[in-house]
CSV table of C-alpha atoms in Angstrom, one decimal:
chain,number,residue,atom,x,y,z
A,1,UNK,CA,-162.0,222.4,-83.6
A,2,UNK,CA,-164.3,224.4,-85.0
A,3,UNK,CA,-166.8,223.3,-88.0
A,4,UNK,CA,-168.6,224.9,-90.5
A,5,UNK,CA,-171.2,222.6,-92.7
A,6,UNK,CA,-173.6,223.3,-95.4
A,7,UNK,CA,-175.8,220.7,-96.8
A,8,UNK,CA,-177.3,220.8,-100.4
A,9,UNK,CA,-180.2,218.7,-101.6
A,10,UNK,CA,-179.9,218.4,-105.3
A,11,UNK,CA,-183.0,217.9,-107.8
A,12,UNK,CA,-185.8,218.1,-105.0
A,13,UNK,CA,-186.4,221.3,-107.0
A,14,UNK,CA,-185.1,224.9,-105.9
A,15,UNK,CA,-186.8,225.4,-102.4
A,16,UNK,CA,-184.9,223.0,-100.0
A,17,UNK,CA,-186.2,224.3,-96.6
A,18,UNK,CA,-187.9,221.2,-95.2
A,19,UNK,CA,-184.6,219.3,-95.9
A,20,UNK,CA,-182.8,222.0,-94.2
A,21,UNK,CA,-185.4,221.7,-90.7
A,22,UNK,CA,-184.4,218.0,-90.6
A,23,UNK,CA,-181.0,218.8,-90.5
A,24,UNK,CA,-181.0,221.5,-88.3
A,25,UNK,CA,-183.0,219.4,-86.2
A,26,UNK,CA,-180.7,216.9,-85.7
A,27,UNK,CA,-178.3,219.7,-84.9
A,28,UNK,CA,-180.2,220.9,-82.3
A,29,UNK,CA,-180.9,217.8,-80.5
A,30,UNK,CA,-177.0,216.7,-80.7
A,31,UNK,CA,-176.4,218.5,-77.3
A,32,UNK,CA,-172.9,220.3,-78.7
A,33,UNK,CA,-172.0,223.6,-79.4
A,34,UNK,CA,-173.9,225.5,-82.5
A,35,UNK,CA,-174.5,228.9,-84.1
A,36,UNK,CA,-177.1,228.9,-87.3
A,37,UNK,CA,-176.3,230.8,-90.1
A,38,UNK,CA,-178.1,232.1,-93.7
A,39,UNK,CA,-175.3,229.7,-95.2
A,40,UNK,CA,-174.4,227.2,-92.7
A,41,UNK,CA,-174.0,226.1,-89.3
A,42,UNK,CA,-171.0,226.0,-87.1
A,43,UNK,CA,-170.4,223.2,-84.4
A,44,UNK,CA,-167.6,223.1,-82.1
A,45,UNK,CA,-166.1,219.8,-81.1
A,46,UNK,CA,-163.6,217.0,-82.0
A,47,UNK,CA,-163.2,215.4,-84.9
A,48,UNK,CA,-165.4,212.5,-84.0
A,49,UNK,CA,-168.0,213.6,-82.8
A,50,UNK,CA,-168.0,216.8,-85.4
A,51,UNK,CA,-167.8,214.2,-88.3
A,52,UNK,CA,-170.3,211.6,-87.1
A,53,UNK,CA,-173.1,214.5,-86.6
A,54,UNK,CA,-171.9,215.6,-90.0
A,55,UNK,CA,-172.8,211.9,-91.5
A,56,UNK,CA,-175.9,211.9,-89.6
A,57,UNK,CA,-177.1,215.4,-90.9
A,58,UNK,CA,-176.0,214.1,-95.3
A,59,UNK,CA,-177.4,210.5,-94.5
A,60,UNK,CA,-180.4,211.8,-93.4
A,61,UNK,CA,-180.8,214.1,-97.0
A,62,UNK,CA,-179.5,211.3,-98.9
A,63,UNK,CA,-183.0,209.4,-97.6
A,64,UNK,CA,-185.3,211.5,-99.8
A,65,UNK,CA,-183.0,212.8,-102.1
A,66,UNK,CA,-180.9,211.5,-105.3
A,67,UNK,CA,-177.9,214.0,-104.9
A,68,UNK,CA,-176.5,216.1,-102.0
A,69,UNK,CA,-173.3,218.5,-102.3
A,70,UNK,CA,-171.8,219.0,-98.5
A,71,UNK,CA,-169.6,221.5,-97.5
A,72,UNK,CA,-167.2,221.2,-94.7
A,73,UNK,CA,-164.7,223.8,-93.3
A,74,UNK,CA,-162.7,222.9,-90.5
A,75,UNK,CA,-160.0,225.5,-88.6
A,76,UNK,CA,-158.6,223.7,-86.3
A,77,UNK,CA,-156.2,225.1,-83.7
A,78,UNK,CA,-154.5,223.3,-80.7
A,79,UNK,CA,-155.3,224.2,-77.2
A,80,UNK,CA,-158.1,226.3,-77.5
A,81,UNK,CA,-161.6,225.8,-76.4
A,82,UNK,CA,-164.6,227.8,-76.5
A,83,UNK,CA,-164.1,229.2,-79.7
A,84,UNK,CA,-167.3,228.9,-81.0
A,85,UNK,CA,-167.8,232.3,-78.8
A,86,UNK,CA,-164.2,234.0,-78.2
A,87,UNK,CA,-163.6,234.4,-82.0
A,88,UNK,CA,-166.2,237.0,-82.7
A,89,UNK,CA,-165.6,238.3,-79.1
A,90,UNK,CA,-161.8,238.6,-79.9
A,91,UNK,CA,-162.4,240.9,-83.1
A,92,UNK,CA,-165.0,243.3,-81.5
A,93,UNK,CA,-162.7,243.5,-78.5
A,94,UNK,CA,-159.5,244.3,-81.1
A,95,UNK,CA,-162.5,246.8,-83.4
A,96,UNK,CA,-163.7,248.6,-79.9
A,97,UNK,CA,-167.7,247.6,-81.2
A,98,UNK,CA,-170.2,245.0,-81.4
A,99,UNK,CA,-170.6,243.4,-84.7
A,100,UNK,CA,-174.2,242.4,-86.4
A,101,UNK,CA,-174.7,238.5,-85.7
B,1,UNK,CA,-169.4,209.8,-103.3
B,2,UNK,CA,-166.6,212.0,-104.9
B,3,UNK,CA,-164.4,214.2,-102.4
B,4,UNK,CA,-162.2,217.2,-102.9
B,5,UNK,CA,-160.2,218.6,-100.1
B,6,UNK,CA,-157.2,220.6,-99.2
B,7,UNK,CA,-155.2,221.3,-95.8
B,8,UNK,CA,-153.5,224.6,-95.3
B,9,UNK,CA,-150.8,224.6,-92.3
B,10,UNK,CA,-151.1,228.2,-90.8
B,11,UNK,CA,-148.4,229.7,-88.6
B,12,UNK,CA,-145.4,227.7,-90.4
B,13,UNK,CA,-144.8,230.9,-93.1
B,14,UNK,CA,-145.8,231.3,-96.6
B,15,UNK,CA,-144.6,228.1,-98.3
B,16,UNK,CA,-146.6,225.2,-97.5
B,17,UNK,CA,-144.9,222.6,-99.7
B,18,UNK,CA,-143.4,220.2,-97.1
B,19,UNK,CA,-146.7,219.7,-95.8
B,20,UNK,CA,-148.4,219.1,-98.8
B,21,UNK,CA,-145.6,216.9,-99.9
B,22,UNK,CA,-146.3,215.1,-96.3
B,23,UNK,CA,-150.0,214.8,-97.6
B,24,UNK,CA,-150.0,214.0,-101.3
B,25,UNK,CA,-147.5,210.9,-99.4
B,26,UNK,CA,-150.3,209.3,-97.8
B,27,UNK,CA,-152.8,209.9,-100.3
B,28,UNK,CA,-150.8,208.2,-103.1
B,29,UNK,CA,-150.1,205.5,-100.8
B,30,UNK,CA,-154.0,205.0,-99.6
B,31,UNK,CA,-154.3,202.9,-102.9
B,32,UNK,CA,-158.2,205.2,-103.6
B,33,UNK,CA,-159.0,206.4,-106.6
B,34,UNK,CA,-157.6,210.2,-106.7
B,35,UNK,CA,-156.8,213.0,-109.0
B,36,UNK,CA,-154.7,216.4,-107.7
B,37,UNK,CA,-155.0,219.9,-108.7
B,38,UNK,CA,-153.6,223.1,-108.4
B,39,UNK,CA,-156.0,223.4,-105.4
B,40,UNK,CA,-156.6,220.8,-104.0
B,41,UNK,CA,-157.0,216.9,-104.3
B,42,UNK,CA,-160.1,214.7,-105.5
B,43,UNK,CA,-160.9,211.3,-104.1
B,44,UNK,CA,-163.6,208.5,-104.9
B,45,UNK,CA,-164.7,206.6,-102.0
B,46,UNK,CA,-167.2,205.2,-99.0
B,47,UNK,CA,-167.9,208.1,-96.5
B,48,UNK,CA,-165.5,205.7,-93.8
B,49,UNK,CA,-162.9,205.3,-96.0
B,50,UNK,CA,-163.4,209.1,-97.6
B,51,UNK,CA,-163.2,210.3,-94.1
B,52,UNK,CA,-160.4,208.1,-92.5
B,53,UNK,CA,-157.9,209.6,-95.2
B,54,UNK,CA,-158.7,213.3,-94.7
B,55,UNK,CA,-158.2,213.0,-90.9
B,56,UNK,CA,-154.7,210.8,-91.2
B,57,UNK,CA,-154.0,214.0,-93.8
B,58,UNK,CA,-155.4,216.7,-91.3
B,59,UNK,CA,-153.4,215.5,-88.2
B,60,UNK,CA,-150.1,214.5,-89.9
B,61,UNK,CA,-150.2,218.7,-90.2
B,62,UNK,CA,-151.2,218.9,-87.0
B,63,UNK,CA,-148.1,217.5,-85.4
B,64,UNK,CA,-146.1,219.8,-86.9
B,65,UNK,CA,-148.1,223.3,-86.9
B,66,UNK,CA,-150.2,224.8,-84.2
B,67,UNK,CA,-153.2,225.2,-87.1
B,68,UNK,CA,-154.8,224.4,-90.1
B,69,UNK,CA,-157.8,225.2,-92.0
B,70,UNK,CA,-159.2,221.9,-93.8
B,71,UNK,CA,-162.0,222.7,-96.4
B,72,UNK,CA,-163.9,219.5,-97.7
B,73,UNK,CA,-166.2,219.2,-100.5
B,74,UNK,CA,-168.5,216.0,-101.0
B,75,UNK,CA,-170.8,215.2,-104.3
B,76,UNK,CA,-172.6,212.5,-103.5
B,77,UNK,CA,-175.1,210.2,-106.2
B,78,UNK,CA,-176.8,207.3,-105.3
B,79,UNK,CA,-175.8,204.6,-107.5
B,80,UNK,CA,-172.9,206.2,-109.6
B,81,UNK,CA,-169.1,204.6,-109.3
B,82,UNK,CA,-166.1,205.9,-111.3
B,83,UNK,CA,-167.0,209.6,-111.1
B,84,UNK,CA,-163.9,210.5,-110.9
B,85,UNK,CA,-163.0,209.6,-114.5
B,86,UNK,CA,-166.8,210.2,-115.4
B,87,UNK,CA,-168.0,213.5,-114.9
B,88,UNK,CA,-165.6,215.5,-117.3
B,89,UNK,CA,-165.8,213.1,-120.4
B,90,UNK,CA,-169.6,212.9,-120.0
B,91,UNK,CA,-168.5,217.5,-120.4
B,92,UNK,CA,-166.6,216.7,-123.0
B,93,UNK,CA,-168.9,214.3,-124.5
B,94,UNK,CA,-171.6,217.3,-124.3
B,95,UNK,CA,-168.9,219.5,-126.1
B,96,UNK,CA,-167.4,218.0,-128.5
B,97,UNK,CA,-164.1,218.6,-127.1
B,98,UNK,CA,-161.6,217.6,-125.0
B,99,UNK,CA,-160.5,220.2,-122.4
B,100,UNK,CA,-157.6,220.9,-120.6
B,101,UNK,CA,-156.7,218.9,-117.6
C,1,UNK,CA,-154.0,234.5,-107.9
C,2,UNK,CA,-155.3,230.5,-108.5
C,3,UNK,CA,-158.8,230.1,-108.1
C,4,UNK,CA,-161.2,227.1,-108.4
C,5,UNK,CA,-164.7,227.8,-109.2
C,6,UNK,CA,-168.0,225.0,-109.2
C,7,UNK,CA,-171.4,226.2,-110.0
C,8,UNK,CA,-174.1,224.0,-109.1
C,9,UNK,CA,-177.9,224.6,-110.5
C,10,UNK,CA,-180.1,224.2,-108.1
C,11,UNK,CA,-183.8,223.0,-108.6
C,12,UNK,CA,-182.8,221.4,-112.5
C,13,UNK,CA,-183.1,217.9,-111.2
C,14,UNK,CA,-179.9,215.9,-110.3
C,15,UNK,CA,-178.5,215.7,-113.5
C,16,UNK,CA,-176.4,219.1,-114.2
C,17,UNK,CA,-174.3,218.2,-117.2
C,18,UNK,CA,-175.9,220.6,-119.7
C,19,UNK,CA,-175.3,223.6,-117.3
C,20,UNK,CA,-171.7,222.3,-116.4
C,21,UNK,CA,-171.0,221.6,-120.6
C,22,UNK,CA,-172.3,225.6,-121.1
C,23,UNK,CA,-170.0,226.6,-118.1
C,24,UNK,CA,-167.2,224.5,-119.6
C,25,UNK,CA,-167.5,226.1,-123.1
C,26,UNK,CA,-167.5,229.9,-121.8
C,27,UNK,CA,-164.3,229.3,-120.0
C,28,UNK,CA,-162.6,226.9,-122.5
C,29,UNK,CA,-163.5,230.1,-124.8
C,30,UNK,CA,-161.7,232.4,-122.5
C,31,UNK,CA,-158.1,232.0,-123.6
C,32,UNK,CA,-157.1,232.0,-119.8
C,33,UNK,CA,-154.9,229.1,-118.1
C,34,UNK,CA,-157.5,226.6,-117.1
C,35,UNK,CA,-157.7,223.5,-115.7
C,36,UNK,CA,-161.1,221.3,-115.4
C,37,UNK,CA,-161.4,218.4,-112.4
C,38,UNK,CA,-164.3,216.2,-111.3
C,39,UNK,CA,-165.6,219.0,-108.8
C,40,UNK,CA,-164.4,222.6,-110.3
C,41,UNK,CA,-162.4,223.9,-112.4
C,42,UNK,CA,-158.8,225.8,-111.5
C,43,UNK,CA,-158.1,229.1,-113.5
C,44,UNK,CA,-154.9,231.5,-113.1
C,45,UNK,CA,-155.3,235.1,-113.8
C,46,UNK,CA,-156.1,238.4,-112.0
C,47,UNK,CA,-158.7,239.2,-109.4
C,48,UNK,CA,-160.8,241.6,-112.3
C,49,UNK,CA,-160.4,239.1,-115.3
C,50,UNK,CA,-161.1,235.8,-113.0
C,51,UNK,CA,-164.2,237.3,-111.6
C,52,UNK,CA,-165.3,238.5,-114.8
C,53,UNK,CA,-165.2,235.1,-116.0
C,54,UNK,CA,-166.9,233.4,-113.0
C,55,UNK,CA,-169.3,236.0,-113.4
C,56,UNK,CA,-170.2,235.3,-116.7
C,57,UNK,CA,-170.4,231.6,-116.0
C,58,UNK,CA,-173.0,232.0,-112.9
C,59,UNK,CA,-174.9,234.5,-114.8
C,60,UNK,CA,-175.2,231.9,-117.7
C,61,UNK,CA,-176.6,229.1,-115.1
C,62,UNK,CA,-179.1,231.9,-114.1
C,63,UNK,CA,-180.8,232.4,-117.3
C,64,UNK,CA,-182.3,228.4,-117.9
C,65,UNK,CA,-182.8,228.3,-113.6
C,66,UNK,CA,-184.4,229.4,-110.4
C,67,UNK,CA,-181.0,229.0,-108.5
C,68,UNK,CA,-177.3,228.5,-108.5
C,69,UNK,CA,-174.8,227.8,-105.3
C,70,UNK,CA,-171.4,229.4,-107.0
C,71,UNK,CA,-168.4,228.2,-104.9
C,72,UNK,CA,-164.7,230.2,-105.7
C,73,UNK,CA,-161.6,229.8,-103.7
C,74,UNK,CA,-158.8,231.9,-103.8
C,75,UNK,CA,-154.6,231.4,-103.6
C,76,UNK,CA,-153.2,234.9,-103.9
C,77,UNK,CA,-149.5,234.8,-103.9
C,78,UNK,CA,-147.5,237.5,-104.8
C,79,UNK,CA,-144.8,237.8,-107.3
C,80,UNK,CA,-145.8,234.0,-108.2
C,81,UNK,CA,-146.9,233.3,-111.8
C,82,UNK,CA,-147.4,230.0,-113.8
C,83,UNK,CA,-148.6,228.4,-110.2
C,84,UNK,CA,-151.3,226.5,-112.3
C,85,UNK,CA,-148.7,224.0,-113.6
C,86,UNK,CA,-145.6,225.1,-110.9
C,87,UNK,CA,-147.6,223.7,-107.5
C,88,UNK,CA,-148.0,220.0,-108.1
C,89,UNK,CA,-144.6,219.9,-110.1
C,90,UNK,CA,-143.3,221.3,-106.7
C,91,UNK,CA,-144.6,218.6,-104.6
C,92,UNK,CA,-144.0,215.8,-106.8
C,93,UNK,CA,-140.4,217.3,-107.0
C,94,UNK,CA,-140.6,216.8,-103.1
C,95,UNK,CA,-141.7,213.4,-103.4
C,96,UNK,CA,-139.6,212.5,-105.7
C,97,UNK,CA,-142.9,210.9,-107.2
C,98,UNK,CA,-145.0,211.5,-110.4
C,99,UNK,CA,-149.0,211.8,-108.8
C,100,UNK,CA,-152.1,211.1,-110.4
C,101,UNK,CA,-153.6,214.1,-112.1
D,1,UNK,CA,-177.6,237.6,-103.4
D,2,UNK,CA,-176.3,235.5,-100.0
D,3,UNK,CA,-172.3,235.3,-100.0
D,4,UNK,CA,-170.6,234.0,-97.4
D,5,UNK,CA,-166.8,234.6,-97.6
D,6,UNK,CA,-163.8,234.3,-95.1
D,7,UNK,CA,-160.2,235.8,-95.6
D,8,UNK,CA,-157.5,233.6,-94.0
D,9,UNK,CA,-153.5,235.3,-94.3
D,10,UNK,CA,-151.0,232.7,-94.8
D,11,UNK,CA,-147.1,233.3,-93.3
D,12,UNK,CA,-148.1,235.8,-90.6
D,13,UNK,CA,-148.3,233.6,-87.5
D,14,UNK,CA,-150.8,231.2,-86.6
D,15,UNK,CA,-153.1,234.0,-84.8
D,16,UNK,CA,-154.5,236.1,-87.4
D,17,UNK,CA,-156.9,238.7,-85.3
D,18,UNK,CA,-155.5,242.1,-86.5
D,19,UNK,CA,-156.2,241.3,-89.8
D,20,UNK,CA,-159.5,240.0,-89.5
D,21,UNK,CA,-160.2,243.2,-87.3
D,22,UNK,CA,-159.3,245.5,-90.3
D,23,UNK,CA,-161.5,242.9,-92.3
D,24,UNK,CA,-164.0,243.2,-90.4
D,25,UNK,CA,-164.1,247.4,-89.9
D,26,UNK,CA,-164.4,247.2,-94.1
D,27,UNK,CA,-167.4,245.2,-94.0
D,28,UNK,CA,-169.0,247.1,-91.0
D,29,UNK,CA,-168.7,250.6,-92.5
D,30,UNK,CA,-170.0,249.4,-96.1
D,31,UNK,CA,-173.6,249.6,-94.7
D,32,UNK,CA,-174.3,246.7,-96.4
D,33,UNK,CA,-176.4,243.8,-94.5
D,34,UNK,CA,-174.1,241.9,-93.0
D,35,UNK,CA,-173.8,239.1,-90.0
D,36,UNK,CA,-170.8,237.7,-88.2
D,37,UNK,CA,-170.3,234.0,-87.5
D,38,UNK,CA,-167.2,232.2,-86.3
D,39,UNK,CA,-166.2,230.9,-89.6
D,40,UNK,CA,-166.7,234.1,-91.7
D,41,UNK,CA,-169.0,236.8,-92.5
D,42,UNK,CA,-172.3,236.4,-94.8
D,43,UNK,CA,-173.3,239.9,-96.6
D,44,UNK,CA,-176.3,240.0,-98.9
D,45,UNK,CA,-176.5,242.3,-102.0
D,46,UNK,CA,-176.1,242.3,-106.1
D,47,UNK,CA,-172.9,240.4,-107.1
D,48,UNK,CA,-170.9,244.1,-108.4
D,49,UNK,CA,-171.4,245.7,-104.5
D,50,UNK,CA,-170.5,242.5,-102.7
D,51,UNK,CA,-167.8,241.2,-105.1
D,52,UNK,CA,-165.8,244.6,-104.6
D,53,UNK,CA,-166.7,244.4,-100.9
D,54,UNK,CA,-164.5,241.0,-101.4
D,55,UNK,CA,-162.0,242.7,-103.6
D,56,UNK,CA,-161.5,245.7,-101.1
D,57,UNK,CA,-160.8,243.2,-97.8
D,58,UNK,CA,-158.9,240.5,-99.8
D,59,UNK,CA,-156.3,243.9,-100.7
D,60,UNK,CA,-156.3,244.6,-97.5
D,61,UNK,CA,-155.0,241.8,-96.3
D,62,UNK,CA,-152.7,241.2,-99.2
D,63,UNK,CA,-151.1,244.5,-98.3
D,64,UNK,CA,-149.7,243.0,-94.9
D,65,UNK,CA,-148.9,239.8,-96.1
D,66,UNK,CA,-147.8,237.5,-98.8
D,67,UNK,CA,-150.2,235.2,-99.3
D,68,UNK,CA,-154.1,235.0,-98.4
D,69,UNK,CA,-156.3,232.2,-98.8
D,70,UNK,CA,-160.3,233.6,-99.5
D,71,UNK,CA,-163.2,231.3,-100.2
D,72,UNK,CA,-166.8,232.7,-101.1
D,73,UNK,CA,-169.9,231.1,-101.7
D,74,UNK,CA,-172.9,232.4,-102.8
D,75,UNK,CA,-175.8,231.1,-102.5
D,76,UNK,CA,-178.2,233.3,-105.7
D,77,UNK,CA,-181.9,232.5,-105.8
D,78,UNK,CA,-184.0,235.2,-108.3
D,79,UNK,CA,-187.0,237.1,-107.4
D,80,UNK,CA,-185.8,236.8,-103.4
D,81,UNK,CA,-184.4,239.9,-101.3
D,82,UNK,CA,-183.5,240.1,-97.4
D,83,UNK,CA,-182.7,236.5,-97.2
D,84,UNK,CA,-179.9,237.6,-94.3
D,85,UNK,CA,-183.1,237.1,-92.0
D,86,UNK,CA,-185.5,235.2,-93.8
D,87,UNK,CA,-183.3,232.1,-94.2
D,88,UNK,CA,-183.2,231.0,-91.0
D,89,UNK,CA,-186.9,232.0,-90.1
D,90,UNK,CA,-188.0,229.6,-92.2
D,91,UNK,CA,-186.3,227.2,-91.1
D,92,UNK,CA,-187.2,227.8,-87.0
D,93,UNK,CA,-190.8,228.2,-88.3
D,94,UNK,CA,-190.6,224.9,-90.3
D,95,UNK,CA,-189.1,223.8,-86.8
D,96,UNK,CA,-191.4,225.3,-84.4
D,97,UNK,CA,-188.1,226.1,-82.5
D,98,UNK,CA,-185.8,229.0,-82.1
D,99,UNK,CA,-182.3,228.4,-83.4
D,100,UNK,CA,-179.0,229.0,-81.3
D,101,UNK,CA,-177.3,231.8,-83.8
């Protein structure tokens, strides 16, 4: 399935960017599937592993911080693999032009 | 930590009810603090325990659709319990008022 | 159309009731079907006088801080009205089950 | 402003492509900074221009179908502009990595 998560540190003031490096570092040392984003990041995996990296990534927030709002959307569809790439792929292929990423 | 989610089926047609009615099931029978809404449903609970619900909830629509999109929203405050009943008096408190639920 | 709305400050500390109580107040004001739960609030109306309302909401968290992270989610159905009280009454008429609200 | 947003139509088949496509053709001749992901599309801009970017897809799909499910969230800091790039900069240079995007 594929995940979209966004963490939020709350009350560690409005800049929350070395919160966000320890995240995405975790992310990027997880070995699965990942595309950064200016609002979140999206994994691709099962639920298990998905959710545990999830846990590690708020856990890790909740260490220096009082409050964290995470946001997790899930589209989840049976049989198919790889989506992490073929969705984009699918609607430039359907437009007849590459998309900014 | 205080959890809303919501499951939407896709493929099985506009109305949605019989899954949700599948869903609401479980959660009423969990025996966890929850509260629905017109959107979506609010629970009060451990991360495990948050978590274990929303997947039972997630693949009980998977068995009978080909998809579904599963959003998830976490507010999570060290040392506060009984959120769920909390956080709109302590708004109404602040108002003066009681508002509509 | 439904649509659930949370605005959180960001940067305010981890205590947000003031903001929320201010939020509350403009939309309690409104005159439009509303109702409030532990993580957002669900409103029924059109696209122009919904977003006019969230609008004025985020732009009200704005003034006293740095940041906000608005969150709005949408159910457009068409020819449905009165869906803010009609959805859950249809699934605890599936149930056959008063739920928690 | 950042605003992520995604557009999901509800009763038209579990494989939604031709809609996003015609999504997706909006946003890509607004000329408004925009990037791709697999989970939806983040534009940046003031809330009037992006929320009637919204507006103008969300008909769109609406005009196809019965029902459509949209979800935005914005993410509105003051005093900061071309965050579409800058976000995830920081971030890789708080790192001292480059990010899979």
């Amino acid at each position: 399935m594929l995940v979209e998560f966004t963490i939020v540190p709350i009350g560690l003031g409005s800049s929350i960017g070395d919160q966000l490096a320890e995240v995405l570092k975790i992310i990027d040392a997880s070995g699965m599937p990942y595309k950064v984003n200016p609002m979140g990041t999206v994994v691709e995996g099962e639920w298990e592993e998905v959710m545990n990296l999830i846990r590690k990534c708020h856990k890790t927030v909740m260490k220096t911080g009082e409050r964290a709002i995470t946001t997790i959307s899930i589209d989840d569809r049976k049989g198919k693999l790889g989506r992490i790439d073929a969705k984009v792929k699918s609607v430039e292929r359907r437009i007849g032009k590459s998309l900014k990423k």
